[in-house]
XYZ file of C-alpha atoms in Angstrom:
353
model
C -13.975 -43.289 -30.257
C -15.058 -44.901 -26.767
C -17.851 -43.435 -25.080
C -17.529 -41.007 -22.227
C -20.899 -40.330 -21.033
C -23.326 -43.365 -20.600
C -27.088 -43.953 -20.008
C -27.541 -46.944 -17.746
C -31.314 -47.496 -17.862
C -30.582 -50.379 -14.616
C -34.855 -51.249 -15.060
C -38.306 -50.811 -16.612
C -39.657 -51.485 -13.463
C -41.674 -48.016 -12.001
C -44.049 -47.629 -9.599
C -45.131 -44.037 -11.067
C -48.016 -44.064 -13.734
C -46.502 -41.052 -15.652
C -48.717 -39.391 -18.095
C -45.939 -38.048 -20.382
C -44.244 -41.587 -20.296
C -44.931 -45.239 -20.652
C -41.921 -46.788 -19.615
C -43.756 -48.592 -16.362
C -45.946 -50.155 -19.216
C -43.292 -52.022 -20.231
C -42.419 -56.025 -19.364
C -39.386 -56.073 -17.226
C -36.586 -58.539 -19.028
C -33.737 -60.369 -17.171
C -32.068 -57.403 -15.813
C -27.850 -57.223 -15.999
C -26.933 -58.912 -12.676
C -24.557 -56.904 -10.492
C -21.832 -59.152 -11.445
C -22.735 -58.880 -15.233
C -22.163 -54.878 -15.003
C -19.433 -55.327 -13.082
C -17.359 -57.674 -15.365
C -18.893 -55.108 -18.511
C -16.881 -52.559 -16.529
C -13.901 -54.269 -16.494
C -13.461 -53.971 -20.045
C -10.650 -51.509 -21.226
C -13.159 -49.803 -23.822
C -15.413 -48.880 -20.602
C -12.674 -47.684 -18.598
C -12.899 -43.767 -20.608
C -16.345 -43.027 -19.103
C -16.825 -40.046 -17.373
C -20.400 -38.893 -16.748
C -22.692 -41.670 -16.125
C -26.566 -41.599 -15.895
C -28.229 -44.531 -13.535
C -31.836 -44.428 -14.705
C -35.250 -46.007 -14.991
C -38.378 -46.785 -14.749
C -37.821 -46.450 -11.013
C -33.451 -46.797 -10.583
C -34.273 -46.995 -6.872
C -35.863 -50.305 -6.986
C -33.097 -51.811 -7.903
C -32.014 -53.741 -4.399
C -28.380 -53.500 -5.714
C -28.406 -50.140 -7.231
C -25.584 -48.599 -3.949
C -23.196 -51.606 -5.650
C -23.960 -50.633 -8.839
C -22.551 -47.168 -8.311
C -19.582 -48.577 -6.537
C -18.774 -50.804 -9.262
C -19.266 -47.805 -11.801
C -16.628 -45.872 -9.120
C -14.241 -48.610 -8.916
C -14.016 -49.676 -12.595
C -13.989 -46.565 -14.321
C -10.849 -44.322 -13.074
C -12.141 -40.973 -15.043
C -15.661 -41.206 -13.651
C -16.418 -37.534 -12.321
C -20.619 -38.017 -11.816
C -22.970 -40.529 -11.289
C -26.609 -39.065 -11.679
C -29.323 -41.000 -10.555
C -32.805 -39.334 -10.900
C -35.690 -40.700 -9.124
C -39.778 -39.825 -8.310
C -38.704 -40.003 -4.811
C -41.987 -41.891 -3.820
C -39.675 -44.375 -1.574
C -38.159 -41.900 1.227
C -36.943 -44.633 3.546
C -35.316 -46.941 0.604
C -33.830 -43.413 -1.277
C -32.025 -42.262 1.491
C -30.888 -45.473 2.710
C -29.641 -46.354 -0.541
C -27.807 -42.653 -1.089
C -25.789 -42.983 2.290
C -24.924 -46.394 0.990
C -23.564 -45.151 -2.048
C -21.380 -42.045 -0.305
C -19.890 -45.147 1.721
C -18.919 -46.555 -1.148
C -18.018 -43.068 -3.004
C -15.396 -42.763 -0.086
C -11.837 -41.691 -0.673
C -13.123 -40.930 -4.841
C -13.539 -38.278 -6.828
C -16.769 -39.005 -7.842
C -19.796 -36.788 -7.533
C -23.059 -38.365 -6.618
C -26.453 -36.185 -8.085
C -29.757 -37.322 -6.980
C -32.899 -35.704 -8.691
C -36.511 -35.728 -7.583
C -38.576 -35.776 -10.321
C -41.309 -32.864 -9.374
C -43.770 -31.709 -11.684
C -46.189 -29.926 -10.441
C -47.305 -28.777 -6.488
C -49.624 -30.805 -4.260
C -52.071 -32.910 -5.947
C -51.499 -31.480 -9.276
C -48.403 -33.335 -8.974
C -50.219 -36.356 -8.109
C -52.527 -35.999 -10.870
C -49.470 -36.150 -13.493
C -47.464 -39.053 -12.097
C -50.477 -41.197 -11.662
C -50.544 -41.716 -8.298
C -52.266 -40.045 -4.823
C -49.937 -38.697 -2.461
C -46.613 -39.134 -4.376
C -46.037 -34.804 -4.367
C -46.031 -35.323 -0.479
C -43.546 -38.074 -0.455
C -41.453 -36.695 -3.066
C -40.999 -33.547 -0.996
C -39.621 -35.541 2.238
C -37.551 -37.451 -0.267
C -36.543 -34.281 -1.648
C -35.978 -32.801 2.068
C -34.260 -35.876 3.306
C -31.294 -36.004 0.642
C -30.974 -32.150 1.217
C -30.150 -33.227 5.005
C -27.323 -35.016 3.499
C -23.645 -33.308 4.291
C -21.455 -34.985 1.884
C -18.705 -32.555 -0.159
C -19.426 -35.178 -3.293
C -23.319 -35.086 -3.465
C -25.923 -32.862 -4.924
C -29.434 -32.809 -4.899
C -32.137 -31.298 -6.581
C -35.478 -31.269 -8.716
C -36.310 -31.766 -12.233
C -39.468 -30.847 -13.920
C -40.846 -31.775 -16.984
C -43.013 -29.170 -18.943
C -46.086 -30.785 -20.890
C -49.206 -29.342 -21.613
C -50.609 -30.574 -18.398
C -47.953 -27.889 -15.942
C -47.006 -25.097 -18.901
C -49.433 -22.582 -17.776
C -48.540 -23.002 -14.889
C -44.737 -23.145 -14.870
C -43.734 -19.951 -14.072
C -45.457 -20.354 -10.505
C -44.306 -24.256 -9.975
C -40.947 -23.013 -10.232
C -40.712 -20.504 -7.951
C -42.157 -22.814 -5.570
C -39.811 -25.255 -6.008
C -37.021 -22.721 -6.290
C -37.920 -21.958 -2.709
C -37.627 -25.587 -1.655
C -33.689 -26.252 -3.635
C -31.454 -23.891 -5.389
C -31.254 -26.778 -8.003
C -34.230 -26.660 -10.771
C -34.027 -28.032 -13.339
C -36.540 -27.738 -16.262
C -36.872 -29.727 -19.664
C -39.733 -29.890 -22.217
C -41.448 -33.714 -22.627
C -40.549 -35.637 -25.872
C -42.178 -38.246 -27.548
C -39.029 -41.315 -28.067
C -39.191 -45.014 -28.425
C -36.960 -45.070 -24.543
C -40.355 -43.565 -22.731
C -42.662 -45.782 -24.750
C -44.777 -42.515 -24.935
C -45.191 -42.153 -29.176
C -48.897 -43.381 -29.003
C -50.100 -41.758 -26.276
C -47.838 -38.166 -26.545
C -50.832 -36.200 -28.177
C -52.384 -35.899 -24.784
C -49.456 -34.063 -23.242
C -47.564 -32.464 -26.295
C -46.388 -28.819 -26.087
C -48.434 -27.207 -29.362
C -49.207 -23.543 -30.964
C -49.574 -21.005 -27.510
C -48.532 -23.383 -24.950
C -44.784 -23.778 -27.067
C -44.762 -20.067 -26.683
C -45.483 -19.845 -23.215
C -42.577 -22.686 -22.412
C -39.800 -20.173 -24.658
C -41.154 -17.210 -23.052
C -40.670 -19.105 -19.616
C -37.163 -20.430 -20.356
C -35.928 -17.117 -21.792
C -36.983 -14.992 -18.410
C -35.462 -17.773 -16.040
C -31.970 -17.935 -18.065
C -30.429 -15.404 -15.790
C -31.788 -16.986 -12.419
C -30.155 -20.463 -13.684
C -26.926 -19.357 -15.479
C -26.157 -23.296 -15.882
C -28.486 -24.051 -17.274
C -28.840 -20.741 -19.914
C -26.996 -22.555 -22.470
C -29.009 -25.818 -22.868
C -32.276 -23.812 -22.571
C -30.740 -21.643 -25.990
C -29.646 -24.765 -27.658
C -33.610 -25.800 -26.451
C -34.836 -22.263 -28.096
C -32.923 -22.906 -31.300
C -34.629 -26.103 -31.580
C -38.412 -24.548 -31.601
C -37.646 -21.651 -33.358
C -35.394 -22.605 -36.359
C -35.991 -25.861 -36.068
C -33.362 -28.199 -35.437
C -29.708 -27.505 -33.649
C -26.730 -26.046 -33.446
C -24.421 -28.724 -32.793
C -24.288 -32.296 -33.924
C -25.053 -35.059 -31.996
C -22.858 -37.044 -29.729
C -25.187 -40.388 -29.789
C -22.940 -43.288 -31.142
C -19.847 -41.451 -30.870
C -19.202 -40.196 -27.173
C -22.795 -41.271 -25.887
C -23.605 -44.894 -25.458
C -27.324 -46.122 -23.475
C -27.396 -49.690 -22.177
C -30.625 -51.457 -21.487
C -31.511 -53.027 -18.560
C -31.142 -56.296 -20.429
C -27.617 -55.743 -22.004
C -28.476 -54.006 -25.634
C -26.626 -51.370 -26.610
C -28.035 -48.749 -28.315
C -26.896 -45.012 -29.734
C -28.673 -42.749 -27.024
C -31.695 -43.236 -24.439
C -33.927 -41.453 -27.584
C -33.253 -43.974 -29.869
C -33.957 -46.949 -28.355
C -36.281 -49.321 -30.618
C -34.619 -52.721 -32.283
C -34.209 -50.710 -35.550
C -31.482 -48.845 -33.493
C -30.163 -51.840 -31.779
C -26.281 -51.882 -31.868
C -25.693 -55.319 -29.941
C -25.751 -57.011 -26.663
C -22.972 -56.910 -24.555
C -23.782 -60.115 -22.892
C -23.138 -61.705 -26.095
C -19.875 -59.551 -27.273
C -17.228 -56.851 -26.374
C -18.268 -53.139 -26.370
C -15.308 -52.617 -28.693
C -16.871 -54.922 -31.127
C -20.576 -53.738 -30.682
C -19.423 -50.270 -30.547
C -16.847 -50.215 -34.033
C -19.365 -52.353 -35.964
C -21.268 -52.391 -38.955
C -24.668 -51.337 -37.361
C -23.095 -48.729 -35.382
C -21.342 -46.949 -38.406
C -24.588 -47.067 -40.094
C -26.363 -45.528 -37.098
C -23.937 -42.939 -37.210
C -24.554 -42.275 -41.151
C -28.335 -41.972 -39.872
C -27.945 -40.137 -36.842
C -26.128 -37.077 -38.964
C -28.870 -37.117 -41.598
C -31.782 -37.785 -39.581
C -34.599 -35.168 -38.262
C -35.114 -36.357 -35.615
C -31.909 -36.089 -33.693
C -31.663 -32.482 -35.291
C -34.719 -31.960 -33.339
C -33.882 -33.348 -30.058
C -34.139 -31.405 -26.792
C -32.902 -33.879 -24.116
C -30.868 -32.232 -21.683
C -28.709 -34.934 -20.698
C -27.483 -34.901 -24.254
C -27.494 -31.375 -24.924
C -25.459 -31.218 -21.683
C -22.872 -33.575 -21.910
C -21.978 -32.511 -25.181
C -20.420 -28.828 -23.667
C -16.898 -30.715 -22.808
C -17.242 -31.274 -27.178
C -19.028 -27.883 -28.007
C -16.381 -25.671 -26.148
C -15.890 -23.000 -28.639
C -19.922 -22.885 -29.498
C -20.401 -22.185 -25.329
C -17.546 -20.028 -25.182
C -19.003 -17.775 -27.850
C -22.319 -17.947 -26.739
C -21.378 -16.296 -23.436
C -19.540 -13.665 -25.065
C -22.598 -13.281 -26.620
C -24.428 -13.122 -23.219
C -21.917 -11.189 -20.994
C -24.748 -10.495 -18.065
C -25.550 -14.160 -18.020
C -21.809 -15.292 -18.022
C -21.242 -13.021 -15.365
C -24.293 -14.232 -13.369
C -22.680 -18.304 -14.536
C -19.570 -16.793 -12.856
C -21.467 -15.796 -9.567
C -23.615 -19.283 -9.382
C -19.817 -20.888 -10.078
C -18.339 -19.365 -6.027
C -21.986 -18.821 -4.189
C -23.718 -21.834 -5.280
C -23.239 -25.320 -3.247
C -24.462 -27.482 -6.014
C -22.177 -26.159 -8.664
C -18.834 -26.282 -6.634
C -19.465 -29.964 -6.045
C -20.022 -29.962 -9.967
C -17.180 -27.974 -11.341
């Protein structure tokens, strides 16, 4: 029972003012050294990951964060993806530190995917990340990493639907699906990991604006075959309330902090869910022990991660859920044949298949 797919959350340090999040509220700790992650790495019980996630706050402030990849790359012999997603306000520093990280991706078979977090167009945009002129600078970010040639690296955009962008959705994506073939779009939640639970109300999805976002997600399935299945499991979450397939936290899914605790997933990341620190012992240990079988006795009982809609999670867990997918799409033959057309015409999912 090692973990295969990892959260990495490398800092807390952001300079976006997110209204749907309050992670750049937070106090920055004593961040994992480079040489801390790498000798973490070198541990046998690491060695099984496969997907990993590099995020934030801001993952692109991180001076180190090219080395941090390459130590990822060079420790973990089954790695197939690093994903790294960023508000692309720092053009200069995001590209320089991409190219880095192909040098270092060299001669692997590891995929690099680098998402700019878009929300909205133009100063809307601005208006919802806190901070003037970031749509502008995430759109030459955005443009820049397209420029990139590299048969092991994808880029594209991420949106997250609140209350502040849902009526507008429909049109924000086909703008940005004229900018990237890759959109990706995922509805806010309130967790302890975005330090968002007091402040949520503002931007929660509620009553006609929750029907707008299923209405929106349900017309687009076709256009993003890849992402048809995770936007059902998101459906089946809002309309019968809770889903379809267990959760992977604490089993295959592991999220390290920025300071070294360990914790079940990025949702669940308050002390009450604190698993250990692996600057003060083994993953095996931290990982097999008491407070992580009883967060796996919670996690299968509890509400909330019946509720959850994270797509990282909901994602990840399709290399568990085979069978569930499999029948899904013979369920959904039009949208398994358009999956199937995506699959040989699309750029982005060769480099991911």
């Amino acid at each position: 029972m090692r973990p295969s797919f990892l959260i990495h959350q490398v800092t807390v340090r952001c300079n976006s003012r997110c209204a749907m999040c309050g992670i750049w509220r937070l106090e920055p700790g004593d961040e994992l050294h480079l040489d801390e992650v790498d000798h973490i790495l070198q541990d046998p019980f690491m060695s099984g990951l496969r997907w990993v996630n590099l995020t934030g706050g801001e993952p692109f402030l991180r001076d180190d964060l090219a080395d941090i990849i390459k130590a990822y790359s060079a420790r973990c012999p089954s790695l197939e993806i690093v994903a790294v997603p960023t508000n692309g306000f720092l053009p200069d520093r995001i590209e320089g530190a991409v190219r880095r990280a192909l040098s270092a991706l060299e001669g692997t078979g590891t995929l690099l995917s680098v998402t700019v977090s878009i929300d909205a167009i133009g100063k809307e945009h601005d208006s919802i990340r806190g901070v003037s002129g970031c749509f502008d600078r995430a759109m030459e970010t955005l443009d820049r990493l397209k420029a990139i040639d590299h048969p092991r690296f994808s880029t594209g955009v991420e949106a997250v639907i609140t209350a502040l962008n849902v009526r507008d959705i429909a049109s924000i994506y086909r703008n940005l699906k004229g900018r990237t073939g890759h959109v990706n779009m995922t509805p806010a939640m309130a967790a302890d990991f975005y330090g968002n639970k007091d402040s949520f109300g503002d931007v929660a999805l509620r009553g006609d604006d929750v029907r707008s976002m299923l209405d929106f997600i349900r017309d687009i399935a076709k256009e993003e075959p890849a992402y048809a299945y995770y936007f059902a499991k998101v459906r089946d979450v809002y309309e019968r309330g809770h889903r379809t397939y267990p959760c992977l936290g604490c089993y295959s899914t592991m999220m390290l902090a920025p300071t070294g605790d360990v914790f079940p997933c990025l949702m669940l990341g308050s002390d009450e869910w604190r698993l250990g620190n692996l600057r003060q012992a083994p993953a095996r240990d931290i990982w097999c022990g008491e407070r992580a079988d009883a967060a796996r006795a919670r996690i299968a009982s509890g509400p909330f991660c019946a509720r959850c809609t994270n797509n990282c999670d909901i994602i990840a867990n399709l290399k568990a859920e085979t069978w569930n997918f499999a029948l899904w799409m013979a369920a959904h033959p039009s949208t398994f044949m358009a999956l199937l057309r995506y699959v040989k015409e699309s750029d982005f999912a060769r480099k991911m298949a």
